[in-house]
């Protein structure tokens, strides 16, 4: 019998081994188990707090809003009866990441028939540090990885379809999934574009046959370097093998799939490198950028699995299906996946990570009753909102996001839920007036004035675009935050030092976290908070228009506070050395009788030198070293003078 109408003669379906589906499920379960064992028990850093809170309240997260993730997270919060709200959403993301692993395995297996190749692709991707780290946090990236795997699996299924009717059905399902994927992470649009054009071409070609018969360069280089580190050198090498074999045998079955995946990889990588506008030399910004490289890594992992299968296929042709090659194939895949787990498990194990949670709890606990907290930035804004709204911590305080107050929908919504807070307009704007749409604007000074019955705090910092608060207010340090105090209030340095000395209960060692992590940012904020009041008092002594006696008192308070803090912590931020050295130098100028000038000089020299050893990139380093030479001479002269005085006394 001839082929059925609409069928495509010569086209073969992928491997039909009955255990393939079960193997994909087992692999996904293994990845899910590893992810579940390493989940953070509470709110992580970054956008997690905001995304969890948006899901809990069925609100809207930052653009593009992530409606699909929000709805899924809301469903999970209600269905899962265990763990904190944050843990439930973290678990959802781990399960989504495990599903992505199953889909990558399925894609490689359907294209190559290689179990080992599929395990290699899924394993090296899922257990790379980057993927693991962002698959166990309440972020949108694991859902994006799932869609990457799903779209690749659907394209394979489309390519294998035997009839035009089946292809049409798969293309409609794929179109729906493409649209659904765009309800999450918008970067996937570049993959969607490639797939849509390829599918349209294939459909058109099928019909024709039926009828006829830091700069862009820096980011790209960083991505390549990162890929080798994340996936190991062997994985990109295997991907290259897949490309080379496809290029040499252009007419091999399903070669168009490999070229499609390759095109997706190149278009996405070049476009993202072109549009990325962050300085990746800074660890935190590198951490922000590298998350978007997971989308490329997923394709490279699939190509690597196909490359391994290609090598074994060539070997079988030469050696006539030697069983040794099958053992080598399995051992290679197992070795690469095991090395990923071994290298990254301890790094990605977040099962005891409460750092961001403790950071937010410390900030909220330090606030007086009924305070207004003006939030700024992801770390404070998202983590405090999570604890306040989702876990009900400190219901008496009011959280107001500075950036969100510029959105036309935010204040009308907030005003309904915060009857004790007055908003003297519909939008925050440094220039008060009426906008073209009729909205009345207000500045920060006006907002503070109408809410003067409440204590107000800025966490962390105030928007630089609105300095109107300076008319009537000053910022006094309050740990990592600042208190907005009426300008007429008299500052008592001793009282304020006592009030803020033990404002937080922070026990994390300095420098123990990866510099690109939110944990490192939280830890840095908490450590710098210890020195913040002393620095504020020193700055007052330097800049305030006060009498010489008051200046002397301020310098003395700052010096004693610096000294106490420095001596209490062996390992601390490097800038503390510089601050303390300058404070000692200022005390020398005061010629106070109760402080030994030799001690001050030696401390100045010692801590300036410690600072220059650790801060080699400081543009003032050469000037500081020049000053140290002069101070050393002064110290030698002072010691010599003391010796002469002792001899004369004898």
Coordinates of C-alpha atoms in Angstrom, one line a residue, residues 107-424:
X107 CA 14.5 16.3 23.4
X108 CA 18.0 14.6 23.2
X109 CA 16.6 11.1 23.4
X110 CA 14.0 11.7 20.7
X111 CA 16.7 13.1 18.4
X112 CA 19.5 10.6 19.0
X113 CA 18.0 7.6 20.7
X114 CA 20.8 7.9 23.4
X115 CA 19.8 7.5 27.0
X116 CA 23.3 8.6 28.1
X117 CA 23.1 11.7 25.8
X118 CA 19.8 12.7 27.3
X119 CA 21.1 12.2 30.9
X120 CA 24.2 14.3 30.0
X121 CA 22.1 17.2 28.7
X122 CA 19.7 17.2 31.6
X123 CA 22.3 16.6 34.2
X124 CA 25.0 19.0 33.3
X125 CA 22.4 21.8 32.8
X126 CA 20.3 21.1 35.9
X127 CA 23.3 20.7 38.3
X128 CA 25.3 23.6 37.0
X129 CA 25.8 26.2 39.8
X130 CA 23.8 28.8 38.0
X131 CA 20.8 26.6 37.1
X132 CA 20.7 25.0 40.5
X133 CA 21.0 28.3 42.3
X134 CA 18.1 29.9 40.5
X135 CA 15.9 26.8 40.4
X136 CA 15.5 26.6 44.2
X137 CA 14.6 30.2 44.7
X138 CA 11.3 31.9 44.2
X139 CA 12.2 33.3 40.8
X140 CA 10.8 33.1 37.3
X141 CA 13.9 31.4 35.8
X142 CA 13.0 27.8 36.5
X143 CA 9.6 28.3 34.7
X144 CA 11.5 29.9 31.8
X145 CA 13.8 26.9 31.7
X146 CA 10.8 24.6 31.6
X147 CA 9.4 26.5 28.6
X148 CA 12.8 26.3 26.8
X149 CA 12.8 22.6 27.2
X150 CA 9.1 22.3 26.3
X151 CA 9.5 24.3 23.1
X152 CA 12.5 22.3 22.0
X153 CA 10.6 19.0 22.8
X154 CA 7.6 20.2 20.8
X155 CA 9.8 21.1 17.8
X156 CA 11.2 17.6 17.8
X157 CA 7.7 16.2 18.0
X158 CA 6.7 18.4 15.2
X159 CA 9.6 17.3 13.1
X160 CA 8.7 13.6 13.7
X161 CA 5.1 14.0 12.8
X162 CA 4.1 11.6 10.0
X163 CA 1.1 13.5 8.6
X164 CA 0.2 17.0 7.8
X165 CA -2.8 16.8 10.2
X166 CA -0.6 15.7 13.0
X167 CA 1.9 18.5 12.3
X168 CA -1.0 21.1 12.2
X169 CA -2.2 19.8 15.6
X170 CA 1.3 20.0 17.1
X171 CA 1.9 23.5 15.7
X172 CA -1.3 24.8 17.4
X173 CA -0.2 23.3 20.7
X174 CA 3.2 24.9 20.2
X175 CA 1.6 28.2 19.4
X176 CA -0.3 28.1 22.6
X177 CA 2.9 27.2 24.5
X178 CA 4.8 30.0 22.8
X179 CA 2.1 32.5 23.9
X180 CA 2.1 31.0 27.4
X181 CA 5.9 31.3 27.7
X182 CA 5.6 35.0 26.9
X183 CA 3.5 35.4 30.0
X184 CA 6.6 34.7 32.0
X185 CA 10.2 35.7 31.2
X186 CA 10.1 37.9 28.1
X187 CA 13.7 37.0 27.0
X188 CA 12.3 33.7 25.5
X189 CA 10.7 35.8 22.7
X190 CA 14.0 35.3 20.8
X191 CA 13.6 31.5 20.9
X192 CA 10.0 31.8 20.0
X193 CA 10.8 33.9 17.0
X194 CA 13.3 31.3 15.7
X195 CA 10.9 28.4 16.3
X196 CA 7.9 30.2 14.7
X197 CA 9.9 31.1 11.5
X198 CA 11.3 27.5 11.3
X199 CA 7.9 25.9 11.8
X200 CA 6.3 28.2 9.1
X201 CA 9.2 27.3 6.8
X202 CA 8.7 23.6 7.5
X203 CA 4.9 23.9 6.9
X204 CA 5.4 25.8 3.7
X205 CA 8.1 23.3 2.5
X206 CA 5.8 20.5 3.4
X207 CA 3.0 22.0 1.3
X208 CA 5.3 22.6 -1.6
X209 CA 6.5 19.0 -1.5
X210 CA 2.9 17.7 -1.3
X211 CA 1.9 19.8 -4.3
X212 CA 5.0 19.0 -6.3
X213 CA 5.8 15.7 -4.8
X214 CA 30.1 45.6 29.0
X215 CA 30.3 46.0 25.5
X216 CA 28.8 43.4 23.4
X217 CA 32.2 41.8 23.0
X218 CA 32.9 41.7 26.7
X219 CA 29.6 40.2 27.5
X220 CA 29.9 37.5 24.8
X221 CA 33.4 36.6 26.0
X222 CA 32.2 36.5 29.6
X223 CA 29.3 34.3 28.5
X224 CA 31.7 31.8 26.8
X225 CA 34.1 31.8 29.8
X226 CA 31.1 31.4 32.1
X227 CA 29.7 28.5 30.0
X228 CA 33.0 26.6 30.2
X229 CA 33.1 27.1 34.0
X230 CA 29.4 26.2 34.5
X231 CA 29.1 23.2 32.2
X232 CA 32.8 22.1 32.0
X233 CA 34.9 22.3 28.9
X234 CA 33.7 18.9 27.7
X235 CA 30.1 20.0 27.2
X236 CA 30.7 22.9 24.8
X237 CA 33.2 20.6 23.0
X238 CA 30.5 18.0 22.6
X239 CA 28.1 20.7 21.3
X240 CA 30.8 21.6 18.7
X241 CA 30.9 17.9 17.7
X242 CA 27.2 17.9 17.0
X243 CA 27.6 21.0 14.8
X244 CA 30.6 19.5 12.9
X245 CA 28.9 16.2 12.2
X246 CA 25.8 18.1 11.0
X247 CA 27.9 20.3 8.7
X248 CA 29.7 17.3 7.3
X249 CA 26.5 15.3 6.8
X250 CA 24.0 17.9 5.8
X251 CA 21.5 15.4 4.6
X252 CA 21.3 13.4 7.8
X253 CA 17.9 12.9 9.4
X254 CA 16.9 15.8 11.6
X255 CA 19.9 18.0 10.8
X256 CA 17.5 21.0 10.5
X257 CA 16.7 20.6 14.2
X258 CA 20.3 21.1 15.2
X259 CA 20.6 24.1 12.9
X260 CA 17.4 25.5 14.5
X261 CA 18.8 25.1 18.0
X262 CA 22.1 26.6 16.9
X263 CA 20.3 29.6 15.5
X264 CA 18.3 30.0 18.7
X265 CA 21.6 30.0 20.7
X266 CA 23.4 32.5 18.5
X267 CA 20.5 34.9 18.0
X268 CA 19.7 34.9 21.7
X269 CA 23.3 35.3 22.8
X270 CA 24.1 38.2 20.4
X271 CA 20.8 40.0 21.1
X272 CA 21.2 39.8 24.8
X273 CA 24.8 40.9 24.7
X274 CA 23.8 43.8 22.6
X275 CA 20.9 44.9 24.9
X276 CA 22.5 44.2 28.3
X277 CA 23.5 47.5 29.9
X278 CA 25.1 46.5 33.2
X279 CA 28.7 46.7 34.2
X280 CA 29.6 43.0 34.6
X281 CA 32.9 43.8 36.3
X282 CA 30.9 44.4 39.5
X283 CA 30.0 41.1 41.1
X284 CA 26.4 41.9 41.9
X285 CA 25.7 43.1 38.3
X286 CA 27.4 40.0 37.0
X287 CA 25.0 37.9 39.2
X288 CA 22.1 39.8 37.6
X289 CA 23.3 39.2 34.0
X290 CA 24.4 35.6 34.3
X291 CA 20.9 34.4 35.2
X292 CA 19.9 35.1 31.6
X293 CA 22.6 32.8 30.3
X294 CA 20.7 29.8 31.5
X295 CA 18.5 30.0 28.4
X296 CA 21.7 29.6 26.3
X297 CA 23.1 26.9 28.5
X298 CA 20.0 24.8 28.0
X299 CA 20.5 24.7 24.2
X300 CA 24.2 23.9 24.6
X301 CA 23.4 21.1 27.0
X302 CA 21.0 19.6 24.4
X303 CA 23.6 19.9 21.7
X304 CA 26.2 18.3 23.9
X305 CA 23.9 15.3 24.5
X306 CA 23.5 15.0 20.7
X307 CA 27.3 15.4 20.3
X308 CA 27.9 12.5 22.6
X309 CA 25.4 10.4 20.7
X310 CA 27.1 11.4 17.4
X311 CA 30.5 10.3 18.6
X312 CA 29.1 6.9 19.7
X313 CA 27.3 6.5 16.4
X314 CA 30.5 7.2 14.4
X315 CA 32.3 4.7 16.7
X316 CA 29.7 2.0 16.2
X317 CA 30.0 2.5 12.4
X318 CA 33.8 2.0 12.5
X319 CA 33.9 -0.7 15.2
X320 CA 30.6 -2.5 14.2
X321 CA 28.5 -1.9 17.4
X322 CA 31.2 -2.5 19.9
X323 CA 29.7 -2.9 23.4
X324 CA 32.7 -1.1 24.9
X325 CA 31.5 2.1 23.2
X326 CA 28.1 1.8 25.0
X327 CA 29.9 1.5 28.3
X328 CA 32.1 4.6 27.5
X329 CA 29.0 6.5 26.5
X330 CA 27.2 5.8 29.8
X331 CA 30.4 6.4 31.9
X332 CA 31.0 9.7 30.1
X333 CA 27.5 11.0 30.8
X334 CA 27.6 9.7 34.4
X335 CA 31.0 11.2 35.0
X336 CA 30.0 14.7 33.8
X337 CA 26.7 14.8 35.7
X338 CA 28.4 13.5 38.9
X339 CA 31.2 16.1 38.6
X340 CA 28.5 18.8 38.4
X341 CA 26.7 17.5 41.5
X342 CA 30.0 17.2 43.4
X343 CA 31.2 20.7 42.4
X344 CA 28.0 22.5 43.1
X345 CA 26.0 20.7 45.8
X346 CA 27.7 22.5 48.7
X347 CA 27.4 25.9 46.9
X348 CA 23.8 25.4 46.1
X349 CA 22.6 23.9 49.3
X350 CA 20.4 26.6 50.7
X351 CA 18.5 24.4 53.2
X352 CA 19.8 26.4 56.1
X353 CA 20.0 29.8 54.5
X354 CA 18.0 32.3 56.6
X355 CA 20.3 35.3 55.8
X356 CA 17.9 37.5 53.9
X357 CA 15.1 36.5 56.3
X358 CA 17.2 37.5 59.3
X359 CA 18.2 40.7 57.6
X360 CA 14.5 41.7 57.0
X361 CA 13.5 40.6 60.5
X362 CA 16.2 42.7 62.1
X363 CA 15.1 45.8 60.1
X364 CA 11.5 45.4 61.0
X365 CA 12.2 44.6 64.6
X366 CA 14.3 47.7 65.1
X367 CA 11.4 50.0 64.1
X368 CA 9.3 51.9 66.7
X369 CA 5.5 51.3 66.8
X370 CA 3.4 52.7 63.9
X371 CA 6.5 53.9 61.9
X372 CA 6.4 54.6 58.2
X373 CA 9.2 52.9 56.3
X374 CA 10.1 54.3 52.9
X375 CA 11.5 51.4 51.0
X376 CA 14.1 51.5 48.2
X377 CA 15.8 48.8 46.3
X378 CA 15.1 45.1 45.8
X379 CA 16.8 43.8 49.0
X380 CA 14.9 45.8 51.5
X381 CA 11.7 46.4 49.5
X382 CA 11.1 42.7 48.6
X383 CA 12.2 41.0 51.8
X384 CA 10.4 43.4 54.1
X385 CA 7.2 43.3 52.1
X386 CA 7.3 39.5 52.2
X387 CA 7.6 39.3 56.0
X388 CA 5.1 42.1 56.5
X389 CA 2.3 41.0 54.2
X390 CA 2.8 37.2 53.9
X391 CA 3.9 36.3 57.4
X392 CA 2.1 39.1 59.2
X393 CA 5.2 40.5 60.9
X394 CA 4.9 44.0 62.4
X395 CA 1.3 44.9 61.2
X396 CA 1.6 48.2 63.0
X397 CA 4.2 49.6 60.6
X398 CA 3.6 51.0 57.2
X399 CA 5.6 50.1 54.1
X400 CA 5.7 52.6 51.3
X401 CA 7.8 51.9 48.2
X402 CA 9.5 55.1 46.9
X403 CA 9.8 54.0 43.3
X404 CA 6.2 52.6 43.2
X405 CA 4.8 56.0 44.4
X406 CA 5.6 57.3 40.9
X407 CA 3.1 54.8 39.3
X408 CA -0.4 56.1 38.8
X409 CA -2.1 53.0 40.1
X410 CA 0.0 52.6 43.3
X411 CA -1.2 55.3 45.6
X412 CA -5.0 55.0 45.0
X413 CA -4.6 51.3 45.9
X414 CA -2.3 51.9 48.9
X415 CA -4.5 54.7 50.3
X416 CA -7.4 52.2 50.7
X417 CA -5.3 49.8 52.8
X418 CA -3.5 52.5 54.9
X419 CA -6.1 54.7 56.4
X420 CA -3.6 56.0 59.0
X421 CA -1.3 57.4 56.3
X422 CA -2.0 60.5 54.3
X423 CA -1.1 60.8 50.6
X424 CA -1.4 64.5 49.6

